[in-house]
Amino acid sequence: MGLADGPTWNVVADIRQLWSFPFMVNAFRAGTIIAVASAVMGWFMVLRRQTFAGHTLALVGFPGAAGATLIGVSATYGYFAFCVGAALVIAAIPRAGGGSYGHESAVTGTVQAFALACGFLFIALYKGFLNGVNALLFGTFLGITDGEVVGLLVVTLVVLVVLAVLGRPLLFVSVDPVVAEARGIPVRLVSTGFLILLGAAVAEASQITGTLLVFALLVMPAAAAQTLTARPVFSLVLTVVIAVLVTWVGLSAAYYSVYPIGFFVSTVAFVVYVVARGVRVGRVS
């Protein structure tokens, strides 16, 4: 079993039990912060059809954290250094005609493969406890400190403030980059800024969901919301709501289980997406 015998039919008592432990309170705080950042960034990522780039940034967090562990520093520094660095590499890829992602996909895939190879090399050199590798790949909610919660909050606030400044031009660039460029919007600069913010959001989320499953929190709530509605503001708000609920359910399930939180977050997010697709098909028919 997990940290407790199992949930009961008394939901209020179960919630009180969850929040009676400081580490679970911090887990819910950190999870909520990460869910909001991932939802907002994921919404733009799905809209811009850059999910492959987001997937690569998520995987790049693994060698970053492993490399940081190898040299004896906090894995957090590795997450942010590698994710933001990879975002800059992807942003530097030229696009034919200003909007083609074909060459970007090829180079992004190359970065992804090389990063994964480096990650496993760092793990082999470290020769540490295997459970640490599992935490890097599949996530954990244990051991989140008050200081880490504050750090995540600061990063999220910076990301959201910068995104608010870039919001309108980024939306324009995402919908029609050719027209946006003709209107004088610096398309490449805006796109680079978005990728850097996406790298920061991925580095945040990886610390709880793990590098292999962070992608679920980035893409599935946004994909579900955009499937249900085409209205940008409502879709964005719905994405945040879904991401927060998915994270809370995942944290609660992980508390009563021996399995990593990333599995539950991914499973719940997938179920929400399937339901959203079903609703969409029902409307069409």
JSON list of N, CA, C and O in Angstrom, two decimals, residues 13-41:
[
{"chain": "A", "resi": 13, "resn": "ALA", "atom": "N", "xyz": [-13.17, 13.57, 5.68]},
{"chain": "A", "resi": 13, "resn": "ALA", "atom": "CA", "xyz": [-12.15, 13.00, 6.57]},
{"chain": "A", "resi": 13, "resn": "ALA", "atom": "C", "xyz": [-10.89, 12.66, 5.80]},
{"chain": "A", "resi": 13, "resn": "ALA", "atom": "O", "xyz": [-9.77, 12.85, 6.30]},
{"chain": "A", "resi": 14, "resn": "ASP", "atom": "N", "xyz": [-11.06, 12.16, 4.59]},
{"chain": "A", "resi": 14, "resn": "ASP", "atom": "CA", "xyz": [-9.88, 11.83, 3.77]},
{"chain": "A", "resi": 14, "resn": "ASP", "atom": "C", "xyz": [-9.08, 13.08, 3.43]},
{"chain": "A", "resi": 14, "resn": "ASP", "atom": "O", "xyz": [-7.85, 13.07, 3.45]},
{"chain": "A", "resi": 15, "resn": "ILE", "atom": "N", "xyz": [-9.78, 14.16, 3.10]},
{"chain": "A", "resi": 15, "resn": "ILE", "atom": "CA", "xyz": [-9.09, 15.42, 2.77]},
{"chain": "A", "resi": 15, "resn": "ILE", "atom": "C", "xyz": [-8.36, 15.95, 4.00]},
{"chain": "A", "resi": 15, "resn": "ILE", "atom": "O", "xyz": [-7.21, 16.43, 3.91]},
{"chain": "A", "resi": 16, "resn": "ARG", "atom": "N", "xyz": [-9.00, 15.87, 5.15]},
{"chain": "A", "resi": 16, "resn": "ARG", "atom": "CA", "xyz": [-8.34, 16.31, 6.39]},
{"chain": "A", "resi": 16, "resn": "ARG", "atom": "C", "xyz": [-7.10, 15.48, 6.66]},
{"chain": "A", "resi": 16, "resn": "ARG", "atom": "O", "xyz": [-6.08, 16.01, 7.12]},
{"chain": "A", "resi": 17, "resn": "GLN", "atom": "N", "xyz": [-7.19, 14.19, 6.39]},
{"chain": "A", "resi": 17, "resn": "GLN", "atom": "CA", "xyz": [-6.03, 13.33, 6.60]},
{"chain": "A", "resi": 17, "resn": "GLN", "atom": "C", "xyz": [-4.90, 13.71, 5.65]},
{"chain": "A", "resi": 17, "resn": "GLN", "atom": "O", "xyz": [-3.73, 13.79, 6.04]},
{"chain": "A", "resi": 18, "resn": "LEU", "atom": "N", "xyz": [-5.24, 13.96, 4.40]},
{"chain": "A", "resi": 18, "resn": "LEU", "atom": "CA", "xyz": [-4.23, 14.35, 3.41]},
{"chain": "A", "resi": 18, "resn": "LEU", "atom": "C", "xyz": [-3.50, 15.61, 3.85]},
{"chain": "A", "resi": 18, "resn": "LEU", "atom": "O", "xyz": [-2.27, 15.70, 3.76]},
{"chain": "A", "resi": 19, "resn": "TRP", "atom": "N", "xyz": [-4.27, 16.58, 4.34]},
{"chain": "A", "resi": 19, "resn": "TRP", "atom": "CA", "xyz": [-3.69, 17.89, 4.67]},
{"chain": "A", "resi": 19, "resn": "TRP", "atom": "C", "xyz": [-3.20, 17.99, 6.11]},
{"chain": "A", "resi": 19, "resn": "TRP", "atom": "O", "xyz": [-2.82, 19.06, 6.57]},
{"chain": "A", "resi": 20, "resn": "SER", "atom": "N", "xyz": [-3.23, 16.85, 6.80]},
{"chain": "A", "resi": 20, "resn": "SER", "atom": "CA", "xyz": [-2.71, 16.87, 8.17]},
{"chain": "A", "resi": 20, "resn": "SER", "atom": "C", "xyz": [-1.19, 16.72, 8.21]},
{"chain": "A", "resi": 20, "resn": "SER", "atom": "O", "xyz": [-0.58, 16.91, 9.26]},
{"chain": "A", "resi": 21, "resn": "PHE", "atom": "N", "xyz": [-0.61, 16.37, 7.07]},
{"chain": "A", "resi": 21, "resn": "PHE", "atom": "CA", "xyz": [0.83, 16.20, 6.98]},
{"chain": "A", "resi": 21, "resn": "PHE", "atom": "C", "xyz": [1.45, 17.37, 6.22]},
{"chain": "A", "resi": 21, "resn": "PHE", "atom": "O", "xyz": [1.01, 17.69, 5.11]},
{"chain": "A", "resi": 22, "resn": "PRO", "atom": "N", "xyz": [2.47, 18.01, 6.79]},
{"chain": "A", "resi": 22, "resn": "PRO", "atom": "CA", "xyz": [3.08, 19.16, 6.11]},
{"chain": "A", "resi": 22, "resn": "PRO", "atom": "C", "xyz": [3.60, 18.84, 4.71]},
{"chain": "A", "resi": 22, "resn": "PRO", "atom": "O", "xyz": [3.48, 19.67, 3.80]},
{"chain": "A", "resi": 23, "resn": "PHE", "atom": "N", "xyz": [4.12, 17.62, 4.50]},
{"chain": "A", "resi": 23, "resn": "PHE", "atom": "CA", "xyz": [4.66, 17.31, 3.18]},
{"chain": "A", "resi": 23, "resn": "PHE", "atom": "C", "xyz": [3.54, 17.22, 2.13]},
{"chain": "A", "resi": 23, "resn": "PHE", "atom": "O", "xyz": [3.74, 17.54, 0.96]},
{"chain": "A", "resi": 24, "resn": "MET", "atom": "N", "xyz": [2.33, 16.81, 2.55]},
{"chain": "A", "resi": 24, "resn": "MET", "atom": "CA", "xyz": [1.21, 16.76, 1.61]},
{"chain": "A", "resi": 24, "resn": "MET", "atom": "C", "xyz": [0.68, 18.16, 1.33]},
{"chain": "A", "resi": 24, "resn": "MET", "atom": "O", "xyz": [0.26, 18.48, 0.21]},
{"chain": "A", "resi": 25, "resn": "VAL", "atom": "N", "xyz": [0.69, 19.01, 2.35]},
{"chain": "A", "resi": 25, "resn": "VAL", "atom": "CA", "xyz": [0.29, 20.41, 2.13]},
{"chain": "A", "resi": 25, "resn": "VAL", "atom": "C", "xyz": [1.21, 21.06, 1.12]},
{"chain": "A", "resi": 25, "resn": "VAL", "atom": "O", "xyz": [0.76, 21.74, 0.18]},
{"chain": "A", "resi": 26, "resn": "ASN", "atom": "N", "xyz": [2.51, 20.85, 1.28]},
{"chain": "A", "resi": 26, "resn": "ASN", "atom": "CA", "xyz": [3.47, 21.40, 0.32]},
{"chain": "A", "resi": 26, "resn": "ASN", "atom": "C", "xyz": [3.30, 20.79, -1.07]},
{"chain": "A", "resi": 26, "resn": "ASN", "atom": "O", "xyz": [3.48, 21.46, -2.09]},
{"chain": "A", "resi": 27, "resn": "ALA", "atom": "N", "xyz": [2.96, 19.50, -1.10]},
{"chain": "A", "resi": 27, "resn": "ALA", "atom": "CA", "xyz": [2.75, 18.83, -2.38]},
{"chain": "A", "resi": 27, "resn": "ALA", "atom": "C", "xyz": [1.56, 19.45, -3.12]},
{"chain": "A", "resi": 27, "resn": "ALA", "atom": "O", "xyz": [1.63, 19.69, -4.34]},
{"chain": "A", "resi": 28, "resn": "PHE", "atom": "N", "xyz": [0.48, 19.73, -2.40]},
{"chain": "A", "resi": 28, "resn": "PHE", "atom": "CA", "xyz": [-0.68, 20.34, -3.04]},
{"chain": "A", "resi": 28, "resn": "PHE", "atom": "C", "xyz": [-0.39, 21.78, -3.44]},
{"chain": "A", "resi": 28, "resn": "PHE", "atom": "O", "xyz": [-0.85, 22.24, -4.50]},
{"chain": "A", "resi": 29, "resn": "ARG", "atom": "N", "xyz": [0.36, 22.49, -2.63]},
{"chain": "A", "resi": 29, "resn": "ARG", "atom": "CA", "xyz": [0.74, 23.85, -3.00]},
{"chain": "A", "resi": 29, "resn": "ARG", "atom": "C", "xyz": [1.58, 23.86, -4.27]},
{"chain": "A", "resi": 29, "resn": "ARG", "atom": "O", "xyz": [1.29, 24.58, -5.23]},
{"chain": "A", "resi": 30, "resn": "ALA", "atom": "N", "xyz": [2.63, 23.04, -4.25]},
{"chain": "A", "resi": 30, "resn": "ALA", "atom": "CA", "xyz": [3.52, 22.97, -5.41]},
{"chain": "A", "resi": 30, "resn": "ALA", "atom": "C", "xyz": [2.77, 22.46, -6.64]},
{"chain": "A", "resi": 30, "resn": "ALA", "atom": "O", "xyz": [2.95, 22.97, -7.75]},
{"chain": "A", "resi": 31, "resn": "GLY", "atom": "N", "xyz": [1.95, 21.44, -6.43]},
{"chain": "A", "resi": 31, "resn": "GLY", "atom": "CA", "xyz": [1.19, 20.87, -7.55]},
{"chain": "A", "resi": 31, "resn": "GLY", "atom": "C", "xyz": [0.26, 21.87, -8.19]},
{"chain": "A", "resi": 31, "resn": "GLY", "atom": "O", "xyz": [0.13, 21.93, -9.42]},
{"chain": "A", "resi": 32, "resn": "THR", "atom": "N", "xyz": [-0.40, 22.68, -7.36]},
{"chain": "A", "resi": 32, "resn": "THR", "atom": "CA", "xyz": [-1.31, 23.70, -7.89]},
{"chain": "A", "resi": 32, "resn": "THR", "atom": "C", "xyz": [-0.55, 24.75, -8.68]},
{"chain": "A", "resi": 32, "resn": "THR", "atom": "O", "xyz": [-0.98, 25.17, -9.77]},
{"chain": "A", "resi": 33, "resn": "ILE", "atom": "N", "xyz": [0.58, 25.19, -8.15]},
{"chain": "A", "resi": 33, "resn": "ILE", "atom": "CA", "xyz": [1.40, 26.18, -8.84]},
{"chain": "A", "resi": 33, "resn": "ILE", "atom": "C", "xyz": [1.86, 25.65, -10.19]},
{"chain": "A", "resi": 33, "resn": "ILE", "atom": "O", "xyz": [1.76, 26.32, -11.24]},
{"chain": "A", "resi": 34, "resn": "ILE", "atom": "N", "xyz": [2.35, 24.43, -10.19]},
{"chain": "A", "resi": 34, "resn": "ILE", "atom": "CA", "xyz": [2.84, 23.81, -11.41]},
{"chain": "A", "resi": 34, "resn": "ILE", "atom": "C", "xyz": [1.70, 23.59, -12.41]},
{"chain": "A", "resi": 34, "resn": "ILE", "atom": "O", "xyz": [1.87, 23.78, -13.62]},
{"chain": "A", "resi": 35, "resn": "ALA", "atom": "N", "xyz": [0.54, 23.19, -11.92]},
{"chain": "A", "resi": 35, "resn": "ALA", "atom": "CA", "xyz": [-0.60, 22.96, -12.80]},
{"chain": "A", "resi": 35, "resn": "ALA", "atom": "C", "xyz": [-1.01, 24.23, -13.53]},
{"chain": "A", "resi": 35, "resn": "ALA", "atom": "O", "xyz": [-1.30, 24.20, -14.74]},
{"chain": "A", "resi": 36, "resn": "VAL", "atom": "N", "xyz": [-1.03, 25.34, -12.82]},
{"chain": "A", "resi": 36, "resn": "VAL", "atom": "CA", "xyz": [-1.41, 26.61, -13.45]},
{"chain": "A", "resi": 36, "resn": "VAL", "atom": "C", "xyz": [-0.39, 27.00, -14.53]},
{"chain": "A", "resi": 36, "resn": "VAL", "atom": "O", "xyz": [-0.77, 27.35, -15.66]},
{"chain": "A", "resi": 37, "resn": "ALA", "atom": "N", "xyz": [0.90, 26.92, -14.20]},
{"chain": "A", "resi": 37, "resn": "ALA", "atom": "CA", "xyz": [1.93, 27.28, -15.17]},
{"chain": "A", "resi": 37, "resn": "ALA", "atom": "C", "xyz": [1.89, 26.35, -16.38]},
{"chain": "A", "resi": 37, "resn": "ALA", "atom": "O", "xyz": [1.96, 26.80, -17.54]},
{"chain": "A", "resi": 38, "resn": "SER", "atom": "N", "xyz": [1.75, 25.05, -16.14]},
{"chain": "A", "resi": 38, "resn": "SER", "atom": "CA", "xyz": [1.73, 24.08, -17.24]},
{"chain": "A", "resi": 38, "resn": "SER", "atom": "C", "xyz": [0.50, 24.28, -18.11]},
{"chain": "A", "resi": 38, "resn": "SER", "atom": "O", "xyz": [0.57, 24.14, -19.34]},
{"chain": "A", "resi": 39, "resn": "ALA", "atom": "N", "xyz": [-0.63, 24.58, -17.49]},
{"chain": "A", "resi": 39, "resn": "ALA", "atom": "CA", "xyz": [-1.87, 24.74, -18.24]},
{"chain": "A", "resi": 39, "resn": "ALA", "atom": "C", "xyz": [-1.79, 25.94, -19.19]},
{"chain": "A", "resi": 39, "resn": "ALA", "atom": "O", "xyz": [-2.13, 25.83, -20.38]},
{"chain": "A", "resi": 40, "resn": "VAL", "atom": "N", "xyz": [-1.32, 27.06, -18.68]},
{"chain": "A", "resi": 40, "resn": "VAL", "atom": "CA", "xyz": [-1.25, 28.26, -19.51]},
{"chain": "A", "resi": 40, "resn": "VAL", "atom": "C", "xyz": [-0.25, 28.09, -20.64]},
{"chain": "A", "resi": 40, "resn": "VAL", "atom": "O", "xyz": [-0.54, 28.38, -21.81]},
{"chain": "A", "resi": 41, "resn": "MET", "atom": "N", "xyz": [0.94, 27.58, -20.32]},
{"chain": "A", "resi": 41, "resn": "MET", "atom": "CA", "xyz": [1.95, 27.36, -21.36]},
{"chain": "A", "resi": 41, "resn": "MET", "atom": "C", "xyz": [1.52, 26.26, -22.32]},
{"chain": "A", "resi": 41, "resn": "MET", "atom": "O", "xyz": [1.74, 26.36, -23.54]}
]
